[in-house]
Short mmCIF file of C-alpha atoms in Angstrom, two decimals:
data_model
loop_
_atom_site.label_atom_id
_atom_site.label_comp_id
_atom_site.label_asym_id
_atom_site.label_seq_id
_atom_site.Cartn_x
_atom_site.Cartn_y
_atom_site.Cartn_z
CA MET A 1 27.38 -221.41 50.36
CA ASN A 2 31.07 -222.22 49.92
CA TYR A 3 31.55 -221.18 46.29
CA GLU A 4 35.12 -222.43 45.94
CA GLU A 5 34.10 -225.82 47.32
CA PHE A 6 31.28 -226.03 44.78
CA PHE A 7 33.62 -225.22 41.88
CA SER A 8 36.17 -227.80 43.05
CA GLU A 9 33.52 -230.49 43.49
CA GLN A 10 32.27 -230.01 39.95
CA VAL A 11 35.80 -230.34 38.54
CA ASP A 12 36.46 -233.37 40.77
CA ALA A 13 33.35 -235.02 39.30
CA LEU A 14 34.78 -234.66 35.79
CA GLN A 15 38.09 -236.14 36.92
CA LYS A 16 36.39 -239.15 38.53
CA GLU A 17 34.38 -239.77 35.38
CA GLY A 18 37.54 -239.66 33.29
CA ARG A 19 36.56 -236.75 31.09
CA TYR A 20 38.49 -233.90 32.69
CA ARG A 21 40.22 -231.97 29.94
CA VAL A 22 43.98 -231.49 30.13
CA PHE A 23 45.47 -229.03 27.65
CA ALA A 24 48.69 -229.96 25.91
CA ASP A 25 51.10 -227.01 26.28
CA LEU A 26 52.30 -226.76 22.68
CA GLU A 27 54.59 -224.53 20.69
CA ARG A 28 54.05 -224.82 16.97
CA GLU A 29 57.27 -224.55 14.97
CA ALA A 30 56.99 -222.30 11.93
CA GLY A 31 58.08 -224.13 8.80
CA SER A 32 58.12 -227.55 10.49
CA PHE A 33 54.43 -228.51 10.67
CA PRO A 34 53.24 -231.00 11.96
CA SER A 35 56.18 -230.90 14.40
CA ALA A 36 55.78 -229.02 17.67
CA LYS A 37 57.23 -228.79 21.16
CA ASN A 38 55.25 -230.02 24.15
CA TYR A 39 56.08 -228.29 27.42
CA GLN A 40 55.94 -230.60 30.43
CA ALA A 41 57.24 -230.48 34.00
CA GLY A 42 60.59 -231.89 32.87
CA GLY A 43 61.00 -229.48 29.97
CA ALA A 44 60.04 -229.40 26.31
CA THR A 45 59.90 -232.50 24.11
CA ASP A 46 59.50 -232.82 20.34
CA ILE A 47 56.18 -234.25 19.18
CA THR A 48 54.11 -234.74 16.04
CA VAL A 49 50.60 -233.26 16.06
CA TRP A 50 47.95 -235.57 14.57
CA CYS A 51 44.77 -233.78 15.61
CA SER A 52 45.14 -230.20 14.38
CA ASN A 53 42.24 -228.46 12.66
CA ASP A 54 44.80 -226.60 10.53
CA TYR A 55 43.80 -229.12 7.90
CA LEU A 56 45.92 -227.80 5.01
CA ALA A 57 48.76 -226.40 7.15
CA MET A 58 47.90 -222.92 5.89
CA GLY A 59 48.77 -221.52 9.31
CA GLN A 60 52.38 -222.31 8.39
CA ASN A 61 52.23 -221.20 4.75
CA PRO A 62 54.85 -218.49 4.00
CA VAL A 63 52.31 -216.59 1.86
CA VAL A 64 50.03 -216.21 4.88
CA ILE A 65 52.83 -215.40 7.31
CA ASP A 66 54.30 -212.76 4.98
CA ALA A 67 50.89 -211.13 4.54
CA MET A 68 50.48 -210.92 8.30
CA HIS A 69 53.95 -209.44 8.77
CA ASN A 70 53.31 -206.82 6.10
CA ALA A 71 49.94 -205.86 7.56
CA LEU A 72 51.40 -205.65 11.05
CA ASP A 73 54.07 -203.25 9.79
CA LYS A 74 51.48 -201.26 7.86
CA SER A 75 48.54 -201.09 10.29
CA GLY A 76 49.88 -202.04 13.72
CA ALA A 77 48.53 -204.63 16.15
CA GLY A 78 44.84 -204.06 16.91
CA ALA A 79 41.93 -202.82 14.84
CA GLY A 80 41.24 -200.02 17.30
CA GLY A 81 37.56 -200.63 17.94
CA THR A 82 34.38 -202.32 16.87
CA ARG A 83 33.48 -202.33 13.19
CA ASN A 84 31.04 -199.50 13.86
CA ILE A 85 33.47 -197.33 15.83
CA ALA A 86 36.88 -196.88 14.16
CA GLY A 87 37.53 -200.61 13.82
CA THR A 88 36.84 -201.28 10.14
CA ASN A 89 40.20 -201.70 8.43
CA HIS A 90 40.53 -201.96 4.66
CA PHE A 91 41.67 -205.59 5.05
CA HIS A 92 38.26 -206.38 6.57
CA ILE A 93 36.51 -205.03 3.49
CA LEU A 94 38.78 -206.93 1.10
CA LEU A 95 38.33 -210.15 3.07
CA GLU A 96 34.53 -209.89 3.03
CA GLN A 97 34.60 -209.30 -0.71
CA GLU A 98 36.87 -212.32 -1.19
CA LEU A 99 34.59 -214.57 0.88
CA ALA A 100 31.52 -213.43 -1.03
CA ASP A 101 33.32 -214.29 -4.26
CA LEU A 102 34.39 -217.68 -2.86
CA HIS A 103 30.76 -218.66 -2.29
CA ASN A 104 29.31 -216.82 -5.31
CA LYS A 105 27.23 -214.61 -3.04
CA LYS A 106 26.60 -210.88 -3.12
CA ALA A 107 28.05 -210.15 0.31
CA GLY A 108 30.08 -211.49 3.21
CA LEU A 109 30.40 -210.57 6.86
CA ILE A 110 33.31 -211.51 9.14
CA PHE A 111 33.21 -212.21 12.88
CA THR A 112 35.81 -212.84 15.56
CA SER A 113 35.19 -216.60 15.40
CA GLY A 114 33.03 -219.22 13.73
CA TYR A 115 31.30 -219.69 17.07
CA VAL A 116 30.32 -216.03 17.17
CA ALA A 117 29.21 -216.14 13.52
CA ASN A 118 26.82 -219.01 14.25
CA LEU A 119 25.55 -217.66 17.55
CA THR A 120 25.00 -214.14 16.22
CA THR A 121 23.40 -215.04 12.91
CA LEU A 122 21.00 -217.67 14.21
CA SER A 123 20.02 -215.70 17.32
CA THR A 124 19.41 -212.53 15.31
CA ILE A 125 17.26 -214.18 12.66
CA GLY A 126 15.30 -216.19 15.20
CA ARG A 127 14.74 -213.14 17.41
CA MET A 128 13.83 -210.67 14.66
CA LEU A 129 11.87 -212.77 12.15
CA PRO A 130 8.24 -212.68 13.37
CA ASN A 131 6.89 -216.05 14.55
CA CYS A 132 9.99 -217.85 13.23
CA VAL A 133 10.61 -221.56 13.79
CA ILE A 134 14.18 -222.87 13.61
CA VAL A 135 14.46 -226.52 12.60
CA SER A 136 17.85 -227.90 13.61
CA ASP A 137 19.74 -231.16 13.11
CA GLU A 138 20.24 -232.91 16.46
CA MET A 139 24.00 -233.16 15.88
CA ASN A 140 24.57 -229.48 15.15
CA HIS A 141 27.52 -227.76 16.81
CA ASN A 142 27.21 -226.15 20.23
CA SER A 143 27.53 -222.69 18.66
CA MET A 144 24.42 -223.33 16.55
CA ILE A 145 22.54 -224.67 19.56
CA ALA A 146 23.54 -221.58 21.56
CA GLY A 147 22.39 -219.27 18.78
CA ILE A 148 19.01 -220.97 18.60
CA GLN A 149 18.60 -220.84 22.37
CA HIS A 150 19.51 -217.15 22.49
CA SER A 151 16.99 -216.39 19.75
CA ARG A 152 14.14 -217.51 22.04
CA SER A 153 12.27 -218.53 18.90
CA GLU A 154 10.38 -221.77 18.64
CA LYS A 155 12.65 -224.66 17.71
CA LYS A 156 12.24 -228.19 16.45
CA ILE A 157 15.05 -230.75 16.44
CA PHE A 158 15.14 -233.43 13.74
CA LYS A 159 17.04 -236.70 13.82
CA HIS A 160 20.53 -236.50 12.39
CA ASN A 161 20.50 -236.31 8.58
CA ASP A 162 16.99 -237.87 8.62
CA LEU A 163 14.92 -236.59 5.70
CA GLN A 164 11.69 -238.22 6.85
CA ASP A 165 11.93 -236.74 10.33
CA LEU A 166 12.81 -233.33 8.92
CA GLU A 167 9.78 -233.36 6.64
CA ALA A 168 7.55 -234.51 9.49
CA LYS A 169 8.69 -231.49 11.51
CA LEU A 170 8.12 -229.16 8.56
CA LYS A 171 4.61 -230.55 8.01
CA GLU A 172 3.79 -229.83 11.66
CA ILE A 173 4.79 -226.20 11.15
CA GLY A 174 3.08 -225.70 7.81
CA THR A 175 3.87 -223.03 5.23
CA ASN A 176 2.29 -220.01 6.92
CA ARG A 177 5.20 -219.27 9.30
CA PRO A 178 8.83 -218.28 8.65
CA ILE A 179 11.08 -221.36 8.88
CA LEU A 180 14.87 -221.63 9.03
CA ILE A 181 16.48 -225.05 8.51
CA ALA A 182 19.94 -225.21 10.12
CA PHE A 183 22.46 -227.96 9.46
CA GLU A 184 26.14 -228.64 8.85
CA SER A 185 27.83 -230.05 5.76
CA VAL A 186 30.64 -232.08 7.37
CA TYR A 187 30.05 -233.26 10.94
CA SER A 188 33.46 -233.09 12.52
CA MET A 189 33.39 -235.98 15.00
CA ASP A 190 31.96 -238.74 12.79
CA GLY A 191 33.05 -237.40 9.42
CA ASP A 192 29.65 -237.81 7.75
CA ILE A 193 27.99 -235.38 5.33
CA ALA A 194 24.45 -234.01 5.27
CA PRO A 195 22.12 -234.82 2.33
CA ILE A 196 22.26 -231.19 1.27
CA LYS A 197 20.29 -231.41 -1.98
CA GLN A 198 17.42 -233.25 -0.32
CA PHE A 199 17.37 -230.71 2.53
CA LEU A 200 17.18 -227.90 -0.02
CA ASP A 201 14.36 -229.65 -1.89
CA LEU A 202 12.38 -229.78 1.36
CA ALA A 203 13.19 -226.13 2.02
CA ASP A 204 11.77 -225.21 -1.37
CA LYS A 205 8.66 -227.30 -0.73
CA TYR A 206 7.97 -225.66 2.64
CA ASN A 207 9.22 -222.15 1.80
CA ALA A 208 12.05 -222.27 4.35
CA LEU A 209 15.32 -220.38 4.64
CA THR A 210 18.46 -222.54 4.76
CA PHE A 211 21.56 -222.10 6.92
CA ILE A 212 24.58 -224.35 6.35
CA ASP A 213 27.64 -224.56 8.57
CA GLU A 214 30.61 -225.40 6.30
CA VAL A 215 33.24 -224.90 9.02
CA HIS A 216 34.87 -228.29 8.51
CA ALA A 217 34.57 -228.10 4.72
CA VAL A 218 35.65 -224.64 3.56
CA GLY A 219 39.08 -224.80 1.99
CA LEU A 220 38.82 -228.59 1.74
CA TYR A 221 36.06 -229.39 -0.75
CA GLY A 222 35.02 -227.96 -4.09
CA GLU A 223 37.18 -226.88 -6.99
CA ARG A 224 38.00 -223.57 -5.27
CA GLY A 225 37.59 -224.74 -1.68
CA ALA A 226 34.17 -223.23 -1.01
CA GLY A 227 32.96 -226.43 0.65
CA VAL A 228 30.71 -229.40 0.04
CA ALA A 229 27.93 -227.20 -1.35
CA GLU A 230 30.33 -226.02 -4.08
CA ARG A 231 31.41 -229.58 -4.81
CA GLU A 232 27.78 -230.57 -5.27
CA GLY A 233 26.80 -227.46 -7.26
CA LEU A 234 24.33 -226.24 -4.64
CA MET A 235 25.71 -222.94 -3.32
CA ASP A 236 23.22 -220.84 -5.28
CA ARG A 237 20.31 -222.62 -3.54
CA ILE A 238 21.51 -221.95 0.03
CA ASP A 239 20.48 -218.71 1.72
CA ILE A 240 23.20 -218.45 4.37
CA ILE A 241 26.62 -220.10 4.21
CA GLN A 242 28.69 -219.95 7.39
CA GLY A 243 32.37 -220.78 7.58
CA THR A 244 35.57 -220.29 9.52
CA LEU A 245 38.95 -218.80 8.81
CA ALA A 246 40.58 -220.99 11.47
CA LYS A 247 40.62 -224.48 9.97
CA GLY A 248 41.05 -224.94 6.24
CA PHE A 249 42.37 -221.38 6.02
CA GLY A 250 44.63 -221.70 9.06
CA VAL A 251 44.15 -218.33 10.78
CA VAL A 252 41.20 -217.32 13.01
CA GLY A 253 37.75 -215.79 12.62
CA GLY A 254 34.35 -216.70 11.21
CA TYR A 255 32.01 -215.41 8.54
CA ILE A 256 28.73 -215.69 6.73
CA ALA A 257 28.04 -215.23 3.03
CA GLY A 258 24.64 -214.46 1.55
CA SER A 259 22.58 -211.73 -0.03
CA GLU A 260 23.34 -208.05 0.50
CA ALA A 261 20.11 -207.63 2.46
CA LEU A 262 20.83 -210.61 4.74
CA CYS A 263 24.39 -209.57 5.57
CA ASP A 264 23.35 -205.95 6.10
CA PHE A 265 20.56 -207.15 8.41
CA ILE A 266 22.99 -209.14 10.58
CA ARG A 267 25.52 -206.30 10.48
CA SER A 268 22.85 -203.89 11.69
CA TYR A 269 21.09 -206.01 14.32
CA GLY A 270 23.50 -208.77 15.40
CA ASP A 271 24.74 -208.11 18.94
CA GLY A 272 27.73 -210.44 18.57
CA PHE A 273 28.89 -208.40 15.59
CA ILE A 274 28.00 -204.91 16.79
CA PHE A 275 29.58 -205.14 20.24
CA SER A 276 32.77 -207.12 19.44
CA THR A 277 36.13 -205.54 18.71
CA SER A 278 37.20 -206.23 15.14
CA LEU A 279 39.75 -208.80 14.07
CA PRO A 280 43.29 -207.35 14.08
CA PRO A 281 44.24 -206.12 10.59
CA ALA A 282 47.14 -208.58 10.42
CA VAL A 283 44.74 -211.47 11.07
CA ALA A 284 42.36 -210.26 8.37
CA ALA A 285 45.28 -209.85 5.96
CA GLY A 286 46.54 -213.35 6.68
CA ALA A 287 43.07 -214.81 6.18
CA LEU A 288 42.69 -212.86 2.94
CA ALA A 289 45.98 -214.23 1.61
CA SER A 290 45.01 -217.74 2.67
CA VAL A 291 41.60 -217.66 0.99
CA ARG A 292 43.15 -216.38 -2.23
CA TYR A 293 45.86 -219.04 -2.13
CA VAL A 294 43.56 -221.94 -1.33
CA LYS A 295 41.19 -220.94 -4.12
CA GLU A 296 43.98 -221.37 -6.66
CA HIS A 297 45.63 -224.54 -5.32
CA ASN A 298 43.28 -227.47 -5.71
CA GLU A 299 46.25 -229.82 -5.41
CA LEU A 300 46.17 -229.18 -1.66
CA ARG A 301 42.70 -230.70 -1.51
CA VAL A 302 43.77 -233.67 -3.60
CA GLN A 303 46.75 -234.33 -1.32
CA HIS A 304 44.62 -233.88 1.78
CA GLN A 305 42.07 -236.47 0.67
CA GLU A 306 44.79 -238.91 -0.33
CA ARG A 307 46.43 -238.68 3.10
CA ALA A 308 43.12 -239.25 4.89
CA ALA A 309 42.26 -242.24 2.73
CA ARG A 310 45.75 -243.65 3.22
CA LEU A 311 45.55 -243.40 7.00
CA LYS A 312 42.12 -245.06 7.09
CA LYS A 313 43.48 -247.97 5.05
CA ARG A 314 46.54 -248.30 7.28
CA PHE A 315 44.31 -248.45 10.36
CA ILE A 316 42.02 -251.02 8.76
CA ASP A 317 44.96 -253.18 7.69
CA SER A 318 46.29 -253.01 11.27
CA ARG A 319 42.89 -253.87 12.80
CA ILE A 320 42.74 -250.52 14.57
CA PRO A 321 38.97 -249.81 14.91
CA VAL A 322 38.61 -246.79 12.65
CA MET A 323 35.02 -245.56 12.57
CA PRO A 324 33.16 -245.13 9.25
CA SER A 325 33.93 -241.76 7.68
CA ILE A 326 33.51 -240.47 4.14
CA THR A 327 35.53 -237.31 4.76
CA HIS A 328 38.98 -236.24 5.97
CA ILE A 329 38.05 -236.98 9.60
CA VAL A 330 39.61 -240.25 10.83
CA PRO A 331 38.02 -241.23 14.18
CA VAL A 332 39.27 -244.31 16.06
CA LEU A 333 36.84 -245.83 18.55
CA VAL A 334 37.92 -246.48 22.14
CA GLY A 335 34.51 -246.46 23.84
CA ASN A 336 35.67 -245.62 27.35
CA PRO A 337 36.67 -242.16 28.68
CA VAL A 338 39.39 -243.40 31.03
CA LEU A 339 41.00 -245.67 28.45
CA CYS A 340 40.69 -242.96 25.82
CA LYS A 341 42.70 -240.57 28.00
CA GLN A 342 45.21 -243.31 28.82
CA ALA A 343 45.71 -244.10 25.14
CA SER A 344 46.25 -240.42 24.37
CA ASP A 345 48.75 -240.09 27.23
CA GLU A 346 50.70 -243.18 26.17
CA LEU A 347 50.98 -241.89 22.62
CA LEU A 348 52.08 -238.45 23.78
CA PHE A 349 54.50 -239.24 26.59
CA ASN A 350 56.03 -242.46 25.24
CA HIS A 351 55.83 -242.04 21.47
CA GLY A 352 55.85 -238.28 20.86
CA ILE A 353 52.47 -238.42 19.11
CA TYR A 354 49.74 -235.99 20.09
CA VAL A 355 46.09 -236.85 19.47
CA GLN A 356 43.51 -235.44 21.86
CA PRO A 357 40.94 -237.76 23.51
CA ILE A 358 37.37 -236.89 22.52
CA ASN A 359 34.89 -237.60 25.30
CA TYR A 360 31.34 -236.69 26.31
CA PRO A 361 29.71 -234.17 25.84
CA THR A 362 31.52 -233.61 22.53
CA VAL A 363 30.49 -237.15 21.53
CA PRO A 364 27.88 -239.50 23.05
CA ARG A 365 28.91 -241.66 26.00
CA GLY A 366 30.28 -245.00 24.89
CA THR A 367 31.69 -243.55 21.66
CA GLU A 368 34.82 -241.94 23.13
CA ARG A 369 37.49 -241.77 20.47
CA LEU A 370 40.81 -240.52 19.20
CA ARG A 371 40.21 -238.17 16.28
CA PHE A 372 43.00 -238.03 13.69
CA THR A 373 43.21 -235.30 11.06
CA PRO A 374 46.06 -236.03 8.62
CA THR A 375 47.23 -233.10 6.51
CA PRO A 376 49.17 -232.98 3.24
CA LEU A 377 52.35 -232.73 5.37
CA HIS A 378 51.84 -236.00 7.29
CA ASN A 379 54.14 -238.12 5.15
CA ASP A 380 54.49 -241.92 4.97
CA GLN A 381 57.35 -241.95 7.50
CA LEU A 382 55.20 -240.19 10.09
CA MET A 383 52.34 -242.54 9.29
CA ASP A 384 54.59 -245.60 9.78
CA LYS A 385 55.57 -244.31 13.22
CA LEU A 386 51.96 -243.68 14.14
CA ILE A 387 50.78 -247.13 13.12
CA SER A 388 53.57 -248.79 15.07
CA ALA A 389 52.75 -246.73 18.17
CA MET A 390 49.02 -247.40 17.88
CA LYS A 391 49.56 -251.15 17.70
CA GLU A 392 51.76 -251.04 20.80
CA VAL A 393 49.34 -248.90 22.81
CA TRP A 394 46.33 -250.98 21.77
CA GLY A 395 48.04 -254.12 22.95
CA GLN A 396 49.36 -252.54 26.14
CA LEU A 397 45.91 -251.27 27.21
CA GLY A 398 44.02 -254.31 25.95
CA LEU A 399 41.78 -252.20 23.70
CA LYS A 400 39.37 -253.80 21.28
CA VAL A 401 40.62 -254.40 17.77
CA ALA A 402 38.58 -254.52 14.58
CA ALA A 403 37.28 -257.86 13.34
#
């Protein structure tokens, strides 16, 4: 077999379908978010980033940057090993304590990414809990799907946010087996929210554990930024809360928060935790500073929601087909992978606006979109420029407008 030919053919197939991913070569400019430089063949150009997951611009916050500088000077670059072998730095301990406090849980456990947190936690529980069944929302993130697959436990998939289908699946299982219900709070492509209370009521009824992914909500919802479950007063009813340090908190890493026994169990048996080198101390220190800051600055969340609502209204008023969303996610429907990429390219190369095309398999075929994520620093002037550019590109490509 010609291996190189096989690899090339598979990539060619993506290109022909119009969903080959091209990475924008960016250089974020400290202190100037959402401005950045985009490196192209002809050199670097100035652009505005409209699709960053650094939702509150905490990755540019001087408090976070100073904390990272200080920790780098104090502890050096790397952690020096896994958590079990010389790699547990004091900043790791402080960060886990801070995350536990954020979610009003007894313990926290940090991982190298949110992906690893999901994969490790779900695979470990599913593998170790005798006769366990994991019941998962059909729209759950790839990291949750991977964790369930690696667990090799029985799984059942329920229709997205569908209470009746979830209960039907739970009835099939009965109450004599361990059950884990896994779902997200904010679904990041459509911007919808799970019916968390109703899910928890069903969990109580069928004696099931609950696992919530708050990756696109931590920092952004709740009085202290603990997520949608905090906003709705439900954190105490959830067994395992998973989050990230890379979005609302602007750094990198993932975590879970739960009981002491649960976190100790994952710490002791989770392969993705045991065999991974620890986060660098400077990263942990930056995340620690960010969590502390975001807890105390609810005005960031107020500004963030106002900017998202403002952009949705501007799109609606301009007949740009913004998709329904009750959160900070602002998806604009294109419905074709080739045109979606063309629209993104036109905005980037001719208007200095960067928004990444979102194609299958991230979203279903026929729902290809541009996904905007305005932050508190996307001011009215930047929004005016965006709306003008979107109108021009929509007309140029003959894209559908809203009724």
